[in-house]
Amino acid sequence: MKMIKTYIVTVFLGALMWSCQSDQGQHEDETPQSLREAYADDFLIGTALGYSQLIASSEKEQALIAAQFSVVTPENMMKWERIHPEPYTFNFGLPDSLIELASRNNQKVFGHTLAWHSQTPDWLFEDSLGNLIDTATLFARMEHHINNVAGRYKGKILGWDVVNEALNNDGSYRNSKYYQIAGEEFIFKAFEYAAKADPNAELYYNDYSMNVQSKVDGAVEIATKVRDKGLRIDGIGMQGHWGIDRPSIDLIEQSILKIHDAGFKVAITELDIDVLPNPYRIEGANISDSFENNAEANPYADGLPDSVNQAHAQRYEELFKLFLKHKDKIDRVTFWGVHDGHSWKNDWPARGRTNYCLVFDRNLDPKLAYDKIMTLKSETH
Ligand code: G3I
């Protein structure tokens, strides 16, 4: 107990020191000292937190999380298979700790995710013989889940990725078990139950490859149908698992405009910039894609060449210029992980690679990309 208290006090002091430096900086030359401070008038700056950030994290990492981010998303711990693995078993321990951490850090929490085809146990969709259940049974199970999960965090959470990745890239519906059982109706039910469970939470549809225009059209169509049914939906999340030179800024901008013009908020929900070669020729973030690791696919295991680091930083700068241009439309920009060592991109689409996707390195030090996006703001201050 004593150790835990000492730990909390140390982390608190660390974050306080960081924010005091910021305050001093503000007095002296008005230069912001953290991402959350620099972008405070533009949009929330977020990160995803996993088990290791909550349980096995260093004081330096805790202080960084507290100082740099204004919103946090549970990377895995609120997914169905983690939070509700058996019909009558809920694992609220880690998610509760995340909510407490965010509250101590004066951060908002964005919940992820209530209805997703992946990381969801088979029992949701099947009867005791392994056959797909009927629509009414699916809806009853979804309502039970959403009531318990979104209901528990009612008032403590900014919003939810209510439905995640329901589309193929051509804008058609993914043939998930949800879809096989209930067609598109499962989407409307998820939004209906979420709005009932937490009437003040912001409700989002979230997907990857949202630069593909047929996909963003599909997402806007979903959101419009939800709204036309008299249900509530606030925004559309563009995940942002992108590369150094793809997709083009123009395509991303077109998507932001389409979402906004249809009357929905935009969030960049899972931003990371992959620097590794793509011999597998895949796009997006379909977690079931899996390939062999080899030297050709993992060229920077011993360090990142300066030229690639520069290109990575320039890409972040261009993206944040775009986000600032559309800050009236964008509510949140969340990085998918705290630092390079934490990123899922080290293990996808091939396990055990060394990627450099984020703006903090494996030692938790800010990278050139961080300096670029901070400089963007000090230039406009
Ligand atoms: O915790 C276990 C560990 O006990 C085990 O030893 C290890 C060996 O495989 O696996 C660990 O779990 C992994 C988990 O990440 C934590 O690292 C899972 O296998 C792995 O599948 C899981 O991947 C997550 C993935 O979603 C699937 O849920 C990534 O962390 C997470 O970043 C990723 O996030 C998704 C978003 O939710 C939706 N959009 C796409 C995005 C990237 O796929």
CSV table of C-alpha atoms and ligand atoms in Angstrom, one decimal:
chain,number,residue,atom,x,y,z
A,1,MET,CA,0.0,0.0,0.0
A,2,LYS,CA,2.8,2.3,1.0
A,3,MET,CA,4.6,1.5,-2.3
A,4,ILE,CA,1.5,2.4,-4.3
A,5,LYS,CA,1.1,5.7,-2.4
A,6,THR,CA,4.7,6.6,-3.0
A,7,TYR,CA,4.3,5.7,-6.7
A,8,ILE,CA,1.2,7.8,-7.1
A,9,VAL,CA,2.8,10.8,-5.3
A,10,THR,CA,6.0,10.5,-7.5
A,11,VAL,CA,4.0,10.3,-10.7
A,12,PHE,CA,1.8,13.3,-9.5
A,13,LEU,CA,5.0,15.3,-8.7
A,14,GLY,CA,6.5,14.3,-12.1
A,15,ALA,CA,3.5,15.5,-14.0
A,16,LEU,CA,3.3,18.6,-11.8
A,17,MET,CA,6.9,19.5,-12.6
A,18,TRP,CA,6.2,19.1,-16.3
A,19,SER,CA,3.1,21.3,-16.1
A,20,CYS,CA,5.0,23.8,-13.8
A,21,GLN,CA,7.7,24.1,-16.5
A,22,SER,CA,4.8,24.6,-18.9
A,23,ASP,CA,3.3,27.3,-16.8
A,24,GLN,CA,6.7,29.0,-16.4
A,25,GLY,CA,7.2,28.7,-20.1
A,26,GLN,CA,3.8,30.4,-20.7
A,27,HIS,CA,4.8,33.3,-18.4
A,28,GLU,CA,8.2,33.8,-20.0
A,29,ASP,CA,7.6,33.5,-23.7
A,30,GLU,CA,4.2,31.9,-24.1
A,31,THR,CA,5.6,28.8,-25.7
A,32,PRO,CA,3.5,25.8,-24.9
A,33,GLN,CA,5.4,22.9,-23.4
A,34,SER,CA,3.2,19.9,-24.3
A,35,LEU,CA,0.9,18.7,-27.0
A,36,ARG,CA,-2.2,19.0,-24.9
A,37,GLU,CA,-1.3,22.6,-24.0
A,38,ALA,CA,-0.2,23.6,-27.5
A,39,TYR,CA,-3.4,22.3,-29.1
A,40,ALA,CA,-5.8,23.1,-26.2
A,41,ASP,CA,-7.8,25.7,-28.3
A,42,ASP,CA,-7.9,23.4,-31.4
A,43,PHE,CA,-8.9,19.8,-30.5
A,44,LEU,CA,-8.2,17.2,-27.9
A,45,ILE,CA,-4.9,15.3,-28.2
A,46,GLY,CA,-5.2,11.7,-27.3
A,47,THR,CA,-3.4,8.4,-26.9
A,48,ALA,CA,-4.4,4.8,-26.5
A,49,LEU,CA,-3.4,3.1,-23.3
A,50,GLY,CA,-2.9,-0.6,-22.9
A,51,TYR,CA,-2.2,-2.9,-20.0
A,52,SER,CA,1.5,-2.0,-19.8
A,53,GLN,CA,0.7,1.7,-19.5
A,54,LEU,CA,-1.7,1.1,-16.6
A,55,ILE,CA,0.2,-1.7,-14.7
A,56,ALA,CA,3.8,-2.0,-15.7
A,57,SER,CA,4.6,1.6,-16.6
A,58,SER,CA,7.6,3.7,-15.5
A,59,GLU,CA,7.3,7.0,-13.7
A,60,LYS,CA,8.7,8.7,-16.8
A,61,GLU,CA,5.9,7.2,-18.9
A,62,GLN,CA,3.2,8.1,-16.4
A,63,ALA,CA,4.5,11.7,-16.3
A,64,LEU,CA,4.6,11.8,-20.1
A,65,ILE,CA,1.0,10.5,-20.4
A,66,ALA,CA,-0.3,13.0,-17.9
A,67,ALA,CA,1.6,16.0,-19.4
A,68,GLN,CA,1.0,15.4,-23.1
A,69,PHE,CA,-2.5,14.1,-23.6
A,70,SER,CA,-5.9,15.5,-22.9
A,71,VAL,CA,-7.9,12.3,-23.7
A,72,VAL,CA,-7.2,8.6,-23.5
A,73,THR,CA,-8.7,5.6,-25.2
A,74,PRO,CA,-8.5,2.0,-23.9
A,75,GLU,CA,-6.5,0.2,-26.6
A,76,ASN,CA,-7.9,-3.3,-25.8
A,77,MET,CA,-9.4,-3.5,-22.3
A,78,MET,CA,-13.0,-2.4,-23.2
A,79,LYS,CA,-13.2,-4.7,-26.2
A,80,TRP,CA,-15.9,-7.4,-25.8
A,81,GLU,CA,-13.5,-10.3,-25.4
A,82,ARG,CA,-11.7,-8.5,-22.6
A,83,ILE,CA,-14.5,-6.8,-20.7
A,84,HIS,CA,-17.2,-9.5,-21.2
A,85,PRO,CA,-15.5,-12.8,-22.0
A,86,GLU,CA,-18.3,-15.0,-20.8
A,87,PRO,CA,-22.1,-14.3,-20.8
A,88,TYR,CA,-22.2,-13.4,-17.1
A,89,THR,CA,-18.5,-12.4,-16.5
A,90,PHE,CA,-17.5,-8.8,-16.7
A,91,ASN,CA,-13.9,-7.7,-16.2
A,92,PHE,CA,-14.1,-4.1,-15.0
A,93,GLY,CA,-10.8,-4.0,-13.1
A,94,LEU,CA,-8.5,-2.5,-15.7
A,95,PRO,CA,-11.1,-0.3,-17.3
A,96,ASP,CA,-11.9,1.2,-13.9
A,97,SER,CA,-8.2,1.8,-13.3
A,98,LEU,CA,-8.1,3.7,-16.6
A,99,ILE,CA,-11.0,5.9,-15.6
A,100,GLU,CA,-9.3,6.7,-12.3
A,101,LEU,CA,-6.0,7.4,-14.0
A,102,ALA,CA,-7.7,9.8,-16.5
A,103,SER,CA,-9.5,11.5,-13.7
A,104,ARG,CA,-6.2,12.1,-11.7
A,105,ASN,CA,-4.7,13.5,-14.9
A,106,ASN,CA,-7.7,15.7,-15.7
A,107,GLN,CA,-8.1,13.8,-19.0
A,108,LYS,CA,-11.2,12.7,-20.8
A,109,VAL,CA,-11.8,9.1,-21.8
A,110,PHE,CA,-13.1,7.9,-25.1
A,111,GLY,CA,-14.6,4.3,-25.0
A,112,HIS,CA,-13.6,1.7,-27.6
A,113,THR,CA,-15.7,-0.2,-28.7
A,114,LEU,CA,-19.2,-1.5,-28.2
A,115,ALA,CA,-19.9,-3.5,-31.4
A,116,TRP,CA,-17.0,-4.8,-33.5
A,117,HIS,CA,-16.7,-8.1,-35.5
A,118,SER,CA,-13.2,-8.7,-34.1
A,119,GLN,CA,-12.0,-9.6,-30.6
A,120,THR,CA,-15.6,-10.7,-29.8
A,121,PRO,CA,-16.3,-14.1,-28.3
A,122,ASP,CA,-18.3,-16.6,-30.4
A,123,TRP,CA,-20.9,-17.1,-27.6
A,124,LEU,CA,-22.3,-13.7,-28.6
A,125,PHE,CA,-23.4,-15.0,-32.0
A,126,GLU,CA,-24.0,-18.7,-31.3
A,127,ASP,CA,-26.3,-21.1,-29.5
A,128,SER,CA,-25.1,-24.0,-27.4
A,129,LEU,CA,-24.9,-26.1,-30.6
A,130,GLY,CA,-22.7,-23.5,-32.4
A,131,ASN,CA,-25.5,-22.3,-34.7
A,132,LEU,CA,-26.0,-18.6,-35.3
A,133,ILE,CA,-28.7,-17.2,-33.1
A,134,ASP,CA,-31.8,-15.3,-34.2
A,135,THR,CA,-32.0,-11.5,-34.5
A,136,ALA,CA,-34.0,-11.0,-31.3
A,137,THR,CA,-31.5,-13.0,-29.2
A,138,LEU,CA,-28.6,-11.1,-30.7
A,139,PHE,CA,-30.2,-7.8,-29.9
A,140,ALA,CA,-31.0,-8.9,-26.3
A,141,ARG,CA,-27.3,-9.8,-25.8
A,142,MET,CA,-26.1,-6.6,-27.3
A,143,GLU,CA,-28.5,-4.6,-25.1
A,144,HIS,CA,-27.3,-6.4,-22.0
A,145,HIS,CA,-23.7,-5.8,-22.9
A,146,ILE,CA,-24.1,-2.1,-23.8
A,147,ASN,CA,-26.2,-1.4,-20.7
A,148,ASN,CA,-23.6,-3.0,-18.4
A,149,VAL,CA,-20.5,-1.4,-20.1
A,150,ALA,CA,-21.7,2.0,-21.3
A,151,GLY,CA,-24.1,2.2,-18.3
A,152,ARG,CA,-21.2,1.6,-15.8
A,153,TYR,CA,-19.2,4.5,-17.2
A,154,LYS,CA,-22.2,6.8,-17.7
A,155,GLY,CA,-21.1,10.4,-17.0
A,156,LYS,CA,-17.5,9.4,-16.7
A,157,ILE,CA,-16.7,9.0,-20.3
A,158,LEU,CA,-16.7,11.6,-23.2
A,159,GLY,CA,-18.1,9.1,-25.8
A,160,TRP,CA,-17.9,5.8,-27.5
A,161,ASP,CA,-16.9,4.2,-30.7
A,162,VAL,CA,-20.3,2.6,-30.8
A,163,VAL,CA,-19.8,0.6,-34.0
A,164,ASN,CA,-16.3,-0.2,-35.4
A,165,GLU,CA,-15.3,-1.3,-38.9
A,166,ALA,CA,-18.7,-2.5,-40.3
A,167,LEU,CA,-17.7,-1.7,-43.9
A,168,ASN,CA,-15.6,-3.1,-46.7
A,169,ASN,CA,-13.5,-0.6,-48.6
A,170,ASP,CA,-16.0,-0.4,-51.5
A,171,GLY,CA,-18.6,0.9,-49.0
A,172,SER,CA,-20.6,-2.4,-48.8
A,173,TYR,CA,-21.2,-4.0,-45.5
A,174,ARG,CA,-18.6,-6.4,-44.0
A,175,ASN,CA,-20.1,-9.9,-43.9
A,176,SER,CA,-19.6,-10.2,-40.1
A,177,LYS,CA,-21.6,-12.4,-37.8
A,178,TYR,CA,-23.5,-9.3,-36.7
A,179,TYR,CA,-24.4,-8.7,-40.3
A,180,GLN,CA,-25.2,-12.3,-41.1
A,181,ILE,CA,-27.7,-12.4,-38.2
A,182,ALA,CA,-29.3,-9.0,-38.3
A,183,GLY,CA,-28.2,-7.2,-41.5
A,184,GLU,CA,-27.6,-3.4,-41.0
A,185,GLU,CA,-30.1,-3.3,-38.2
A,186,PHE,CA,-27.4,-4.3,-35.7
A,187,ILE,CA,-25.8,-0.9,-36.3
A,188,PHE,CA,-29.0,1.0,-35.5
A,189,LYS,CA,-29.6,-1.1,-32.4
A,190,ALA,CA,-26.1,-0.5,-31.1
A,191,PHE,CA,-26.6,3.3,-31.4
A,192,GLU,CA,-30.1,3.0,-29.8
A,193,TYR,CA,-28.8,1.1,-26.8
A,194,ALA,CA,-25.7,3.3,-26.4
A,195,ALA,CA,-27.8,6.5,-26.3
A,196,LYS,CA,-30.1,4.9,-23.7
A,197,ALA,CA,-27.2,3.7,-21.5
A,198,ASP,CA,-25.4,7.0,-21.5
A,199,PRO,CA,-27.5,9.9,-22.9
A,200,ASN,CA,-24.7,12.4,-22.7
A,201,ALA,CA,-22.0,10.4,-24.3
A,202,GLU,CA,-20.8,11.3,-27.8
A,203,LEU,CA,-21.6,8.5,-30.2
A,204,TYR,CA,-19.3,7.6,-33.1
A,205,TYR,CA,-19.0,5.3,-36.1
A,206,ASN,CA,-15.3,4.4,-36.5
A,207,ASP,CA,-13.3,2.8,-39.3
A,208,TYR,CA,-9.9,2.5,-41.1
A,209,SER,CA,-9.0,3.4,-44.7
A,210,MET,CA,-11.4,6.4,-44.5
A,211,ASN,CA,-9.3,8.0,-47.2
A,212,VAL,CA,-10.9,5.6,-49.6
A,213,GLN,CA,-13.8,7.6,-50.9
A,214,SER,CA,-16.2,4.7,-51.4
A,215,LYS,CA,-15.6,3.8,-47.8
A,216,VAL,CA,-16.1,7.3,-46.4
A,217,ASP,CA,-19.3,7.5,-48.5
A,218,GLY,CA,-20.5,4.3,-46.9
A,219,ALA,CA,-19.7,5.6,-43.4
A,220,VAL,CA,-21.6,8.9,-44.1
A,221,GLU,CA,-24.5,6.8,-45.4
A,222,ILE,CA,-24.6,4.7,-42.2
A,223,ALA,CA,-24.5,7.8,-40.0
A,224,THR,CA,-27.2,9.5,-42.1
A,225,LYS,CA,-29.4,6.4,-41.8
A,226,VAL,CA,-28.9,6.4,-38.0
A,227,ARG,CA,-29.9,10.0,-37.8
A,228,ASP,CA,-32.9,9.6,-40.2
A,229,LYS,CA,-34.2,6.9,-37.9
A,230,GLY,CA,-34.4,9.5,-35.1
A,231,LEU,CA,-31.4,8.0,-33.3
A,232,ARG,CA,-28.4,9.9,-32.1
A,233,ILE,CA,-25.0,9.8,-33.7
A,234,ASP,CA,-22.5,12.6,-33.3
A,235,GLY,CA,-19.5,11.8,-35.4
A,236,ILE,CA,-17.4,9.6,-37.6
A,237,GLY,CA,-13.9,8.5,-36.6
A,238,MET,CA,-11.2,8.2,-39.2
A,239,GLN,CA,-8.7,5.8,-37.7
A,240,GLY,CA,-5.5,7.2,-39.4
A,241,HIS,CA,-3.3,4.1,-39.7
A,242,TRP,CA,-1.3,5.7,-42.5
A,243,GLY,CA,2.1,5.6,-44.1
A,244,ILE,CA,4.8,8.2,-44.9
A,245,ASP,CA,3.6,8.8,-48.5
A,246,ARG,CA,0.1,7.4,-48.6
A,247,PRO,CA,-2.7,8.3,-48.7
A,248,SER,CA,-2.5,11.8,-50.1
A,249,ILE,CA,-3.4,14.8,-48.0
A,250,ASP,CA,-6.0,15.7,-50.6
A,251,LEU,CA,-7.9,12.4,-50.1
A,252,ILE,CA,-7.8,12.8,-46.3
A,253,GLU,CA,-9.1,16.4,-46.7
A,254,GLN,CA,-11.9,15.3,-49.0
A,255,SER,CA,-13.0,12.8,-46.4
A,256,ILE,CA,-13.0,15.4,-43.6
A,257,LEU,CA,-15.1,17.7,-45.7
A,258,LYS,CA,-17.6,14.9,-46.7
A,259,ILE,CA,-18.2,14.0,-43.0
A,260,HIS,CA,-18.5,17.6,-42.0
A,261,ASP,CA,-20.8,18.5,-44.9
A,262,ALA,CA,-23.1,15.7,-44.0
A,263,GLY,CA,-23.4,17.3,-40.5
A,264,PHE,CA,-21.2,15.0,-38.4
A,265,LYS,CA,-18.1,15.7,-36.2
A,266,VAL,CA,-14.8,14.3,-37.3
A,267,ALA,CA,-12.2,12.6,-35.1
A,268,ILE,CA,-8.8,11.2,-36.0
A,269,THR,CA,-9.1,8.2,-33.7
A,270,GLU,CA,-6.0,6.0,-34.2
A,271,LEU,CA,-3.2,7.9,-35.7
A,272,ASP,CA,0.2,6.3,-36.5
A,273,ILE,CA,2.6,6.7,-39.4
A,274,ASP,CA,4.2,3.4,-40.5
A,275,VAL,CA,7.8,3.8,-41.8
A,276,LEU,CA,8.4,0.1,-42.8
A,277,PRO,CA,8.2,-1.3,-46.3
A,278,ASN,CA,5.0,-2.9,-47.4
A,279,PRO,CA,6.0,-6.0,-49.4
A,280,TYR,CA,2.6,-7.5,-48.5
A,281,ARG,CA,0.9,-4.8,-50.5
A,282,ILE,CA,-1.9,-4.3,-47.9
A,283,GLU,CA,-3.7,-1.2,-46.8
A,284,GLY,CA,-5.8,-0.5,-43.8
A,285,ALA,CA,-5.8,-2.2,-40.4
A,286,ASN,CA,-7.5,-5.5,-40.8
A,287,ILE,CA,-6.1,-7.3,-37.8
A,288,SER,CA,-6.6,-10.8,-39.3
A,289,ASP,CA,-4.1,-10.1,-42.1
A,290,SER,CA,-0.9,-11.9,-41.0
A,291,PHE,CA,2.5,-12.4,-42.8
A,292,GLU,CA,6.0,-13.7,-42.2
A,293,ASN,CA,8.6,-11.4,-40.8
A,294,ASN,CA,11.9,-11.3,-42.7
A,295,ALA,CA,14.9,-9.0,-43.1
A,296,GLU,CA,13.4,-7.3,-46.2
A,297,ALA,CA,10.3,-6.4,-44.3
A,298,ASN,CA,12.2,-5.3,-41.2
A,299,PRO,CA,15.1,-3.1,-42.3
A,300,TYR,CA,15.5,-0.8,-39.3
A,301,ALA,CA,15.9,-3.2,-36.5
A,302,ASP,CA,19.1,-1.5,-35.4
A,303,GLY,CA,17.9,2.1,-35.8
A,304,LEU,CA,16.1,4.4,-38.1
A,305,PRO,CA,18.1,6.2,-40.8
A,306,ASP,CA,17.9,10.0,-40.5
A,307,SER,CA,16.3,10.4,-44.0
A,308,VAL,CA,13.4,8.2,-42.9
A,309,ASN,CA,13.0,10.0,-39.6
A,310,GLN,CA,12.9,13.3,-41.5
A,311,ALA,CA,10.3,12.0,-43.9
A,312,HIS,CA,8.2,10.7,-40.9
A,313,ALA,CA,8.4,14.1,-39.2
A,314,GLN,CA,7.5,15.9,-42.4
A,315,ARG,CA,4.4,13.7,-42.8
A,316,TYR,CA,3.2,14.5,-39.3
A,317,GLU,CA,3.8,18.2,-40.0
A,318,GLU,CA,1.7,18.0,-43.2
A,319,LEU,CA,-1.1,16.1,-41.4
A,320,PHE,CA,-1.2,18.5,-38.4
A,321,LYS,CA,-1.3,21.4,-40.8
A,322,LEU,CA,-4.4,19.8,-42.4
A,323,PHE,CA,-5.9,19.1,-39.0
A,324,LEU,CA,-5.4,22.8,-37.9
A,325,LYS,CA,-6.9,24.0,-41.2
A,326,HIS,CA,-10.0,22.0,-40.3
A,327,LYS,CA,-10.0,22.5,-36.5
A,328,ASP,CA,-13.5,23.7,-36.7
A,329,LYS,CA,-14.6,20.3,-37.9
A,330,ILE,CA,-12.2,18.0,-35.9
A,331,ASP,CA,-12.8,17.3,-32.2
A,332,ARG,CA,-10.0,14.9,-31.3
A,333,VAL,CA,-6.7,13.7,-32.7
A,334,THR,CA,-5.6,10.5,-30.9
A,335,PHE,CA,-2.3,8.7,-31.4
A,336,TRP,CA,-2.6,4.9,-31.4
A,337,GLY,CA,-0.1,4.3,-28.6
A,338,VAL,CA,2.2,6.4,-26.4
A,339,HIS,CA,5.6,5.6,-27.9
A,340,ASP,CA,7.3,3.6,-30.7
A,341,GLY,CA,7.9,0.5,-28.5
A,342,HIS,CA,4.2,0.4,-27.6
A,343,SER,CA,2.8,0.5,-31.1
A,344,TRP,CA,0.7,-2.5,-32.4
A,345,LYS,CA,2.6,-1.8,-35.7
A,346,ASN,CA,5.6,-3.7,-34.4
A,347,ASP,CA,3.5,-6.9,-34.6
A,348,TRP,CA,1.2,-6.2,-37.6
A,349,PRO,CA,1.0,-7.3,-40.3
A,350,ALA,CA,4.1,-9.4,-39.4
A,351,ARG,CA,5.2,-10.1,-35.8
A,352,GLY,CA,8.4,-8.8,-34.3
A,353,ARG,CA,9.3,-6.0,-36.6
A,354,THR,CA,10.8,-2.7,-35.3
A,355,ASN,CA,8.6,0.2,-36.4
A,356,TYR,CA,8.8,3.9,-35.6
A,357,CYS,CA,5.2,5.1,-36.0
A,358,LEU,CA,4.7,7.6,-33.1
A,359,VAL,CA,6.0,10.9,-31.9
A,360,PHE,CA,7.8,9.6,-28.8
A,361,ASP,CA,10.7,7.1,-29.2
A,362,ARG,CA,11.3,3.9,-27.2
A,363,ASN,CA,13.1,5.9,-24.5
A,364,LEU,CA,10.0,8.1,-24.2
A,365,ASP,CA,11.9,11.1,-25.6
A,366,PRO,CA,10.2,13.4,-28.2
A,367,LYS,CA,11.1,12.7,-31.8
A,368,LEU,CA,11.6,15.2,-34.7
A,369,ALA,CA,7.9,14.6,-35.5
A,370,TYR,CA,7.0,16.0,-32.1
A,371,ASP,CA,9.2,19.1,-32.6
A,372,LYS,CA,7.6,19.7,-36.0
A,373,ILE,CA,4.0,19.6,-34.7
A,374,MET,CA,4.9,21.7,-31.6
A,375,THR,CA,6.7,24.2,-33.8
A,376,LEU,CA,3.6,24.5,-36.0
A,377,LYS,CA,1.7,25.8,-33.0
A,378,SER,CA,4.5,28.1,-31.6
A,379,GLU,CA,4.6,29.7,-35.1
A,380,THR,CA,0.9,30.5,-34.9
A,381,HIS,CA,1.0,31.7,-31.3
B,1,G3I,O1,-2.1,-9.7,-23.9
B,1,G3I,C1,-1.7,-10.8,-24.7
B,1,G3I,C2,-0.5,-11.5,-24.1
B,1,G3I,O2,-0.9,-12.1,-22.8
B,1,G3I,C3,0.0,-12.6,-25.1
B,1,G3I,O3,1.1,-13.1,-24.5
B,1,G3I,C4,0.3,-12.0,-26.4
B,1,G3I,C5,0.8,-13.0,-27.4
B,1,G3I,O4,0.0,-13.0,-28.6
B,1,G3I,O5,-0.9,-11.4,-26.9
B,1,G3I,C6,-1.4,-10.3,-26.1
B,1,G3I,O6,-2.5,-9.8,-26.6
B,1,G3I,C7,-2.4,-9.0,-27.8
B,1,G3I,C8,-2.9,-7.6,-27.5
B,1,G3I,O7,-2.9,-6.9,-28.7
B,1,G3I,C9,-2.1,-6.9,-26.5
B,1,G3I,O8,-0.8,-6.6,-27.0
B,1,G3I,C10,-3.2,-9.7,-28.9
B,1,G3I,O9,-2.7,-10.9,-29.2
B,1,G3I,C11,-3.3,-8.8,-30.1
B,1,G3I,O10,-4.3,-9.3,-31.0
B,1,G3I,C12,-3.8,-7.4,-29.6
B,1,G3I,O11,-3.9,-6.6,-30.7
B,1,G3I,C13,-4.7,-5.4,-30.7
B,1,G3I,C14,-5.6,-5.4,-31.9
B,1,G3I,O12,-6.3,-4.2,-31.9
B,1,G3I,C15,-6.6,-6.5,-31.8
B,1,G3I,O13,-7.5,-6.3,-30.7
B,1,G3I,C16,-3.7,-4.2,-30.7
B,1,G3I,O14,-3.0,-4.2,-29.4
B,1,G3I,C17,-4.6,-3.0,-30.9
B,1,G3I,O15,-3.7,-1.9,-31.0
B,1,G3I,C18,-5.5,-3.1,-32.1
B,1,G3I,O16,-6.3,-1.9,-32.2
B,1,G3I,C19,-7.2,-1.9,-33.3
B,1,G3I,C20,-8.4,-1.1,-32.9
B,1,G3I,O17,-9.0,-1.7,-31.8
B,1,G3I,C21,-9.4,-1.0,-34.1
B,1,G3I,N1,-8.8,-0.5,-35.2
B,1,G3I,C22,-7.6,-1.2,-35.7
B,1,G3I,C23,-6.5,-1.2,-34.6
B,1,G3I,C24,-5.3,-1.9,-35.0
B,1,G3I,O18,-5.6,-3.3,-35.3
